[in-house]
XYZ file of C-alpha atoms in Angstrom:
455
model
C 155.653 182.774 256.235
C 155.800 185.953 258.374
C 159.192 187.423 259.265
C 160.083 186.053 262.715
C 163.314 187.985 263.291
C 161.472 190.180 265.794
C 158.682 187.732 266.664
C 157.708 186.968 270.291
C 159.356 183.824 271.653
C 156.992 181.331 273.290
C 157.644 177.960 274.938
C 154.896 175.322 274.572
C 155.009 172.236 276.795
C 152.798 169.153 276.596
C 153.704 165.582 277.515
C 152.232 164.688 274.108
C 155.037 166.318 272.127
C 153.155 166.092 268.809
C 150.419 168.297 270.344
C 152.986 170.922 271.389
C 154.659 170.782 267.948
C 151.321 171.201 266.172
C 150.541 174.324 268.228
C 154.063 175.661 267.626
C 153.648 175.263 263.857
C 150.260 176.971 263.992
C 151.640 179.931 265.979
C 154.488 180.287 263.484
C 151.891 180.968 260.778
C 150.694 183.908 262.942
C 154.152 185.440 263.328
C 154.937 183.916 266.739
C 158.165 181.972 267.237
C 157.272 178.919 269.366
C 159.479 176.116 270.734
C 157.842 172.792 271.676
C 159.024 170.556 274.559
C 157.567 167.484 276.268
C 158.407 168.057 279.975
C 158.181 170.828 282.528
C 161.920 170.509 283.282
C 162.788 171.085 279.615
C 160.518 174.135 279.514
C 162.022 175.601 282.687
C 165.558 175.065 281.399
C 164.628 176.933 278.229
C 163.087 179.813 280.221
C 166.158 180.116 282.440
C 168.606 179.911 279.527
C 167.250 182.521 277.115
C 164.697 185.358 276.824
C 161.151 183.972 276.606
C 158.078 186.163 276.156
C 155.370 183.667 277.216
C 154.763 180.101 278.353
C 151.926 177.806 277.255
C 151.745 174.660 279.386
C 149.585 171.609 279.883
C 148.462 171.092 283.493
C 148.595 167.309 283.882
C 152.079 166.064 283.068
C 154.324 163.408 284.637
C 157.181 164.704 286.762
C 156.853 168.481 287.004
C 153.182 169.291 286.407
C 151.778 172.557 285.073
C 151.225 174.173 288.512
C 154.805 173.411 289.588
C 156.129 174.720 286.264
C 154.017 177.880 286.588
C 155.444 178.584 290.046
C 159.046 177.897 289.013
C 158.771 179.867 285.754
C 157.330 182.965 287.450
C 160.031 182.698 290.103
C 162.629 182.817 287.317
C 160.800 185.522 285.298
C 158.282 187.288 287.607
C 156.246 188.961 284.851
C 156.220 185.996 282.438
C 152.711 185.523 280.954
C 151.574 181.910 281.396
C 148.612 180.265 279.655
C 147.534 176.795 280.796
C 145.824 174.032 278.803
C 143.514 171.666 280.659
C 141.016 168.872 280.068
C 137.394 169.563 280.965
C 137.617 167.411 284.100
C 140.494 169.454 285.590
C 138.819 172.853 285.823
C 139.507 173.175 289.563
C 143.235 172.852 288.902
C 142.968 175.389 286.076
C 141.260 177.870 288.401
C 144.011 177.275 290.959
C 146.559 178.163 288.269
C 144.828 181.514 287.770
C 145.093 182.176 291.510
C 148.823 181.496 291.249
C 149.331 183.995 288.458
C 148.418 182.313 285.167
C 147.038 184.747 282.607
C 144.292 182.452 281.214
C 143.329 178.817 280.785
C 142.020 177.027 277.699
C 139.889 173.875 277.902
C 140.851 171.103 275.491
C 139.971 170.776 272.708
C 140.331 174.396 271.656
C 140.865 176.127 268.337
C 144.241 177.574 267.424
C 142.609 180.983 266.880
C 141.526 181.013 270.535
C 145.120 180.462 271.652
C 146.340 183.171 269.271
C 143.837 185.714 270.672
C 144.621 185.117 274.346
C 148.348 184.794 273.750
C 148.307 188.083 271.826
C 146.515 189.823 274.701
C 148.952 188.403 277.247
C 151.938 189.523 275.180
C 150.450 193.012 274.729
C 149.857 193.421 278.469
C 153.360 192.170 279.236
C 154.829 194.660 276.747
C 152.859 197.539 278.304
C 154.146 196.601 281.771
C 157.741 196.462 280.487
C 157.363 199.848 278.801
C 155.905 201.324 281.982
C 158.857 200.020 284.003
C 161.281 201.386 281.428
C 159.510 204.752 281.496
C 159.633 204.894 285.294
C 163.342 204.013 285.289
C 164.020 206.584 282.579
C 162.056 209.129 284.573
C 164.116 208.394 287.686
C 167.374 208.520 285.699
C 166.518 211.817 284.004
C 165.352 213.323 287.285
C 168.579 212.223 288.975
C 170.629 213.805 286.197
C 168.659 217.019 286.722
C 169.478 216.947 290.451
C 165.957 215.908 291.487
C 165.490 213.273 294.184
C 162.175 211.499 293.658
C 161.785 208.266 295.577
C 158.608 209.449 297.312
C 155.213 208.799 295.675
C 154.323 212.516 295.866
C 157.425 213.633 293.962
C 157.192 210.779 291.454
C 153.607 211.808 290.705
C 154.725 215.373 289.940
C 157.546 214.160 287.684
C 155.228 211.769 285.882
C 152.887 214.618 284.915
C 155.808 216.789 283.786
C 157.297 213.981 281.683
C 153.975 213.400 279.934
C 153.355 217.065 279.081
C 156.970 217.988 278.310
C 156.726 217.334 274.532
C 153.740 219.692 274.201
C 153.678 223.495 274.396
C 150.842 223.549 276.957
C 151.260 226.055 279.811
C 152.153 224.432 283.143
C 151.337 225.841 286.582
C 153.588 224.624 289.410
C 151.888 225.021 292.786
C 153.652 224.450 296.064
C 155.192 226.145 299.107
C 158.254 228.350 299.016
C 161.486 226.386 298.913
C 159.921 223.160 297.612
C 161.885 223.155 294.329
C 159.468 224.608 291.770
C 162.322 226.269 289.868
C 164.215 222.965 289.596
C 161.114 221.243 288.225
C 160.606 224.053 285.706
C 164.159 223.491 284.439
C 163.516 219.737 284.286
C 160.396 220.345 282.178
C 162.362 222.574 279.798
C 165.173 220.014 279.523
C 162.714 217.236 278.655
C 160.778 219.324 276.119
C 161.348 219.889 272.419
C 162.606 223.366 273.354
C 165.684 222.153 275.189
C 167.982 223.836 272.626
C 166.206 227.142 273.198
C 166.756 229.511 276.121
C 165.298 229.064 279.602
C 164.476 232.510 280.977
C 163.426 233.082 284.590
C 161.740 236.137 286.044
C 160.616 236.540 289.649
C 157.378 238.511 289.506
C 157.672 239.441 293.197
C 161.210 240.783 292.996
C 160.670 243.778 290.685
C 158.394 246.831 290.995
C 155.522 246.857 288.507
C 156.870 249.439 285.997
C 160.262 247.731 285.874
C 158.695 244.271 285.589
C 156.628 245.390 282.601
C 159.725 246.719 280.846
C 161.704 243.582 281.730
C 159.035 241.275 280.360
C 157.846 243.064 277.261
C 160.753 245.407 276.486
C 160.510 249.108 275.712
C 161.085 251.519 272.866
C 163.733 254.210 273.027
C 162.320 257.219 274.877
C 159.304 255.304 276.218
C 159.998 256.730 279.699
C 162.634 258.695 281.542
C 165.915 256.807 281.369
C 164.935 254.691 278.357
C 167.874 255.875 276.279
C 168.020 252.710 274.163
C 165.567 250.156 272.822
C 165.198 246.973 274.908
C 163.744 243.743 273.533
C 162.529 242.262 276.850
C 162.608 238.780 278.342
C 159.859 237.379 276.129
C 161.993 238.171 273.121
C 165.044 236.643 274.832
C 163.052 233.453 275.476
C 162.120 233.050 271.784
C 162.024 229.364 270.883
C 162.451 228.366 274.524
C 160.702 228.519 277.882
C 159.680 231.487 280.042
C 159.473 230.668 283.762
C 157.271 233.158 285.614
C 158.034 232.560 289.277
C 155.625 233.880 291.932
C 153.013 234.695 289.305
C 150.489 235.327 292.081
C 152.284 238.564 292.997
C 151.883 240.151 289.560
C 149.849 243.368 289.504
C 146.382 243.190 287.818
C 147.389 245.643 285.061
C 150.324 243.445 284.077
C 148.131 240.356 284.312
C 145.908 241.824 281.581
C 148.903 242.392 279.324
C 150.237 238.893 280.013
C 146.839 237.420 279.148
C 146.917 239.244 275.813
C 150.378 237.815 275.103
C 149.193 234.284 275.878
C 146.070 234.591 273.730
C 147.515 236.324 270.673
C 151.167 235.206 270.927
C 152.461 238.714 270.260
C 154.343 241.264 272.370
C 154.161 245.043 272.192
C 157.080 246.735 274.005
C 156.323 249.707 276.250
C 156.043 252.833 274.092
C 156.152 250.856 270.807
C 153.533 250.969 268.039
C 154.270 247.581 266.460
C 153.705 244.078 267.790
C 156.207 241.249 267.516
C 155.156 237.584 267.208
C 156.656 235.260 269.837
C 157.147 231.513 270.176
C 157.564 230.873 273.907
C 156.276 228.202 276.278
C 154.989 229.523 279.605
C 155.684 227.802 282.904
C 154.362 229.641 285.952
C 154.827 228.961 289.650
C 153.207 230.190 292.845
C 152.960 229.423 296.524
C 149.604 231.234 296.636
C 146.117 229.788 296.332
C 145.284 231.479 293.033
C 141.596 230.632 293.234
C 141.413 232.438 296.540
C 143.283 235.349 294.982
C 140.662 235.374 292.223
C 137.891 235.476 294.838
C 139.678 238.368 296.567
C 139.936 240.291 293.286
C 143.736 240.075 293.228
C 144.127 237.721 290.269
C 142.324 237.578 286.931
C 140.148 234.513 286.531
C 140.663 234.408 282.759
C 144.442 234.457 283.222
C 144.200 231.622 285.746
C 142.349 229.508 283.179
C 145.085 230.247 280.639
C 147.888 229.276 283.024
C 146.140 226.372 284.720
C 146.053 224.083 281.662
C 148.332 221.541 283.388
C 148.435 222.083 287.180
C 151.222 220.277 289.056
C 151.364 220.007 292.844
C 154.947 220.308 294.097
C 154.907 218.608 297.508
C 156.425 220.177 300.631
C 159.313 218.291 302.184
C 157.081 216.934 304.970
C 155.104 215.026 302.293
C 158.233 213.444 300.762
C 160.232 212.227 303.747
C 161.348 209.177 301.742
C 163.509 211.620 299.753
C 165.101 213.296 302.761
C 168.057 210.929 303.437
C 169.230 211.115 299.810
C 168.588 214.864 299.645
C 170.585 215.418 302.826
C 173.475 213.274 301.534
C 173.601 215.182 298.238
C 173.443 218.568 299.979
C 176.154 217.449 302.403
C 178.471 216.485 299.528
C 177.951 219.872 297.862
C 178.495 221.777 301.129
C 181.700 219.851 301.877
C 182.958 220.669 298.373
C 182.398 224.365 299.108
C 184.055 224.099 302.528
C 186.873 221.526 302.138
C 188.409 222.362 305.541
C 185.262 221.298 307.440
C 185.634 218.448 309.920
C 182.205 217.077 309.036
C 182.270 213.966 306.838
C 178.826 212.454 307.387
C 175.564 212.815 309.263
C 175.196 210.855 312.481
C 172.311 208.404 312.729
C 170.700 210.540 315.436
C 171.060 213.596 313.206
C 169.294 211.901 310.319
C 166.504 210.615 312.578
C 166.007 214.123 313.957
C 165.879 215.472 310.409
C 163.151 212.958 309.572
C 161.105 214.152 312.574
C 161.609 217.864 311.912
C 158.670 219.629 310.136
C 160.833 221.622 307.642
C 158.526 224.626 307.177
C 161.102 226.085 304.773
C 161.214 222.840 302.770
C 164.272 221.842 300.688
C 165.701 225.354 300.899
C 165.667 225.178 304.699
C 167.246 221.711 304.577
C 170.034 223.039 302.345
C 170.749 225.911 304.761
C 170.676 223.529 307.729
C 173.194 221.171 306.111
C 175.402 224.169 305.275
C 175.397 225.155 308.961
C 176.214 221.585 309.982
C 179.259 221.626 307.720
C 180.383 225.048 308.939
C 179.740 224.534 312.669
C 180.301 220.805 313.126
C 183.193 219.899 315.420
C 183.384 216.184 314.630
C 183.376 213.863 311.631
C 179.751 212.965 312.389
C 177.450 215.990 312.273
C 175.042 216.471 315.183
C 171.547 217.859 314.642
C 171.957 220.564 317.309
C 174.655 222.216 315.179
C 172.029 223.007 312.536
C 170.507 225.560 314.954
C 167.010 225.181 313.516
C 164.448 227.606 314.979
C 161.634 225.040 315.215
C 163.721 222.278 316.742
C 162.843 221.353 320.309
C 165.496 221.923 322.979
C 166.516 219.101 325.273
C 164.553 215.942 324.536
C 163.333 216.401 320.966
C 160.526 213.931 321.585
C 159.208 215.544 324.775
C 155.864 217.340 324.250
C 155.285 220.783 325.728
C 151.984 221.653 327.392
C 150.677 225.152 328.070
C 147.335 226.912 328.469
C 144.133 225.749 330.156
C 143.496 222.117 330.999
C 141.184 220.634 328.338
C 138.886 217.616 328.335
C 140.612 214.636 326.707
C 138.042 214.500 323.882
C 138.742 218.108 322.915
C 142.473 217.503 323.236
C 142.174 214.507 320.893
C 140.323 216.617 318.364
C 142.790 219.510 318.481
C 145.818 217.236 318.284
C 144.360 215.254 315.373
C 143.692 218.481 313.450
C 147.211 219.740 314.165
C 148.738 216.421 313.051
C 146.668 216.467 309.856
C 147.958 219.957 309.013
C 151.565 218.972 309.798
C 151.316 215.974 307.463
C 150.009 217.907 304.503
C 146.304 217.024 304.968
C 147.109 213.388 304.122
C 144.594 211.432 306.221
C 146.133 208.008 305.608
C 149.608 209.191 306.647
C 148.168 211.048 309.667
C 146.224 208.004 310.855
C 149.349 205.867 310.445
C 151.522 208.281 312.453
C 148.868 208.493 315.187
C 148.571 204.718 315.332
C 144.866 204.679 314.511
C 142.731 203.823 311.491
C 141.239 206.406 309.135
C 137.723 205.954 310.565
C 138.964 206.744 314.075
C 140.787 209.805 312.724
C 137.560 210.979 311.092
C 135.820 210.592 314.447
C 138.508 212.679 316.158
C 138.216 215.382 313.496
C 134.404 215.587 313.680
C 132.950 218.714 315.218
C 130.488 216.693 317.292
C 132.549 214.724 319.820
C 129.603 213.534 321.858
C 128.711 209.833 322.053
């Protein structure tokens, strides 16, 4: 008999107990631990008392019938797979059980092999769902430990991609606006990878002049240029066995792009002024707020380098696309700011402050939110911070909800079109979200956005 120490546990219920026991014995021969009972109440008690992986139930039973048991069992264990057994004349009831969440129905008489096949499929699907839930929870837990707030669908999607590619050495390109948290995600990717024991080296390609950036990245030999009094290994060498984060890669000069491409293709580095090449083992993570394909079209970025970097592209959403994260982000930033300024009177954000934060466009993204919360802590006069103390440049004065009109008077149709286009841009080109905020459906939004506004 197969080892059942780790076998799935199944409850089988039929008012003809010998039928349930026969099926239970047959499943045992296929490595499935089954427990037979004669009433729906007995089955439900078993399900509520101990872990059960699946339920197989007859439909027509005295007392609690199969439909009632199905409903009660799935209320107790929402994802419990349920298979129902029915006589040929009760097909309508069997179909109703499917509508109520049963996985499959079998018409009596059926062969044991048929039950084994469908039960196996149900158990497999249930296991996949459990693993997916566990993965999502693990993803949220790991992200939280890394300081990443990801309750919004947009941020969860980015983290999901990073979690899946983390074990590989594939290059990752993080694309998103300035201040959105690309550096934090790069660190998260490194921490979740097999290189977590290796170094994480960051270089901002926009912060250094080209000659200095080349020396910083690739190193230089002694005497390679004026002032090179000693040999320098370079950041690629420092990142050996770890991750190199190339921030603002779109600002790199074309000459350096060619050298970087050679490093990526051949996995060797030649320091400035050196005659020998050194093999490297480094994973590349790049980030940019630029549209690199447009830069390619403008002749400012090498197309072949883009293909090398763009193996796994990840969109890092702006704060306006992840407003579900804002309350938790603000609370975390407030706690950190209060720790830095323990004499501040501010203890919490007022409800009006938080609502105003949710309405604010945050063009500077999480970085701007962090600076705003810092100002609230420094300038706040009361325990509850007020939004005005953040002194945000884009915040409306007076009534924050009052619109401001200027310029020529426009026909209402043209005004609708212009406002719809502005709203779409403000909401990250998300048509569903824009339509929802405007109080219209997506088809009406499409009509507003159309160039031809005539009837």
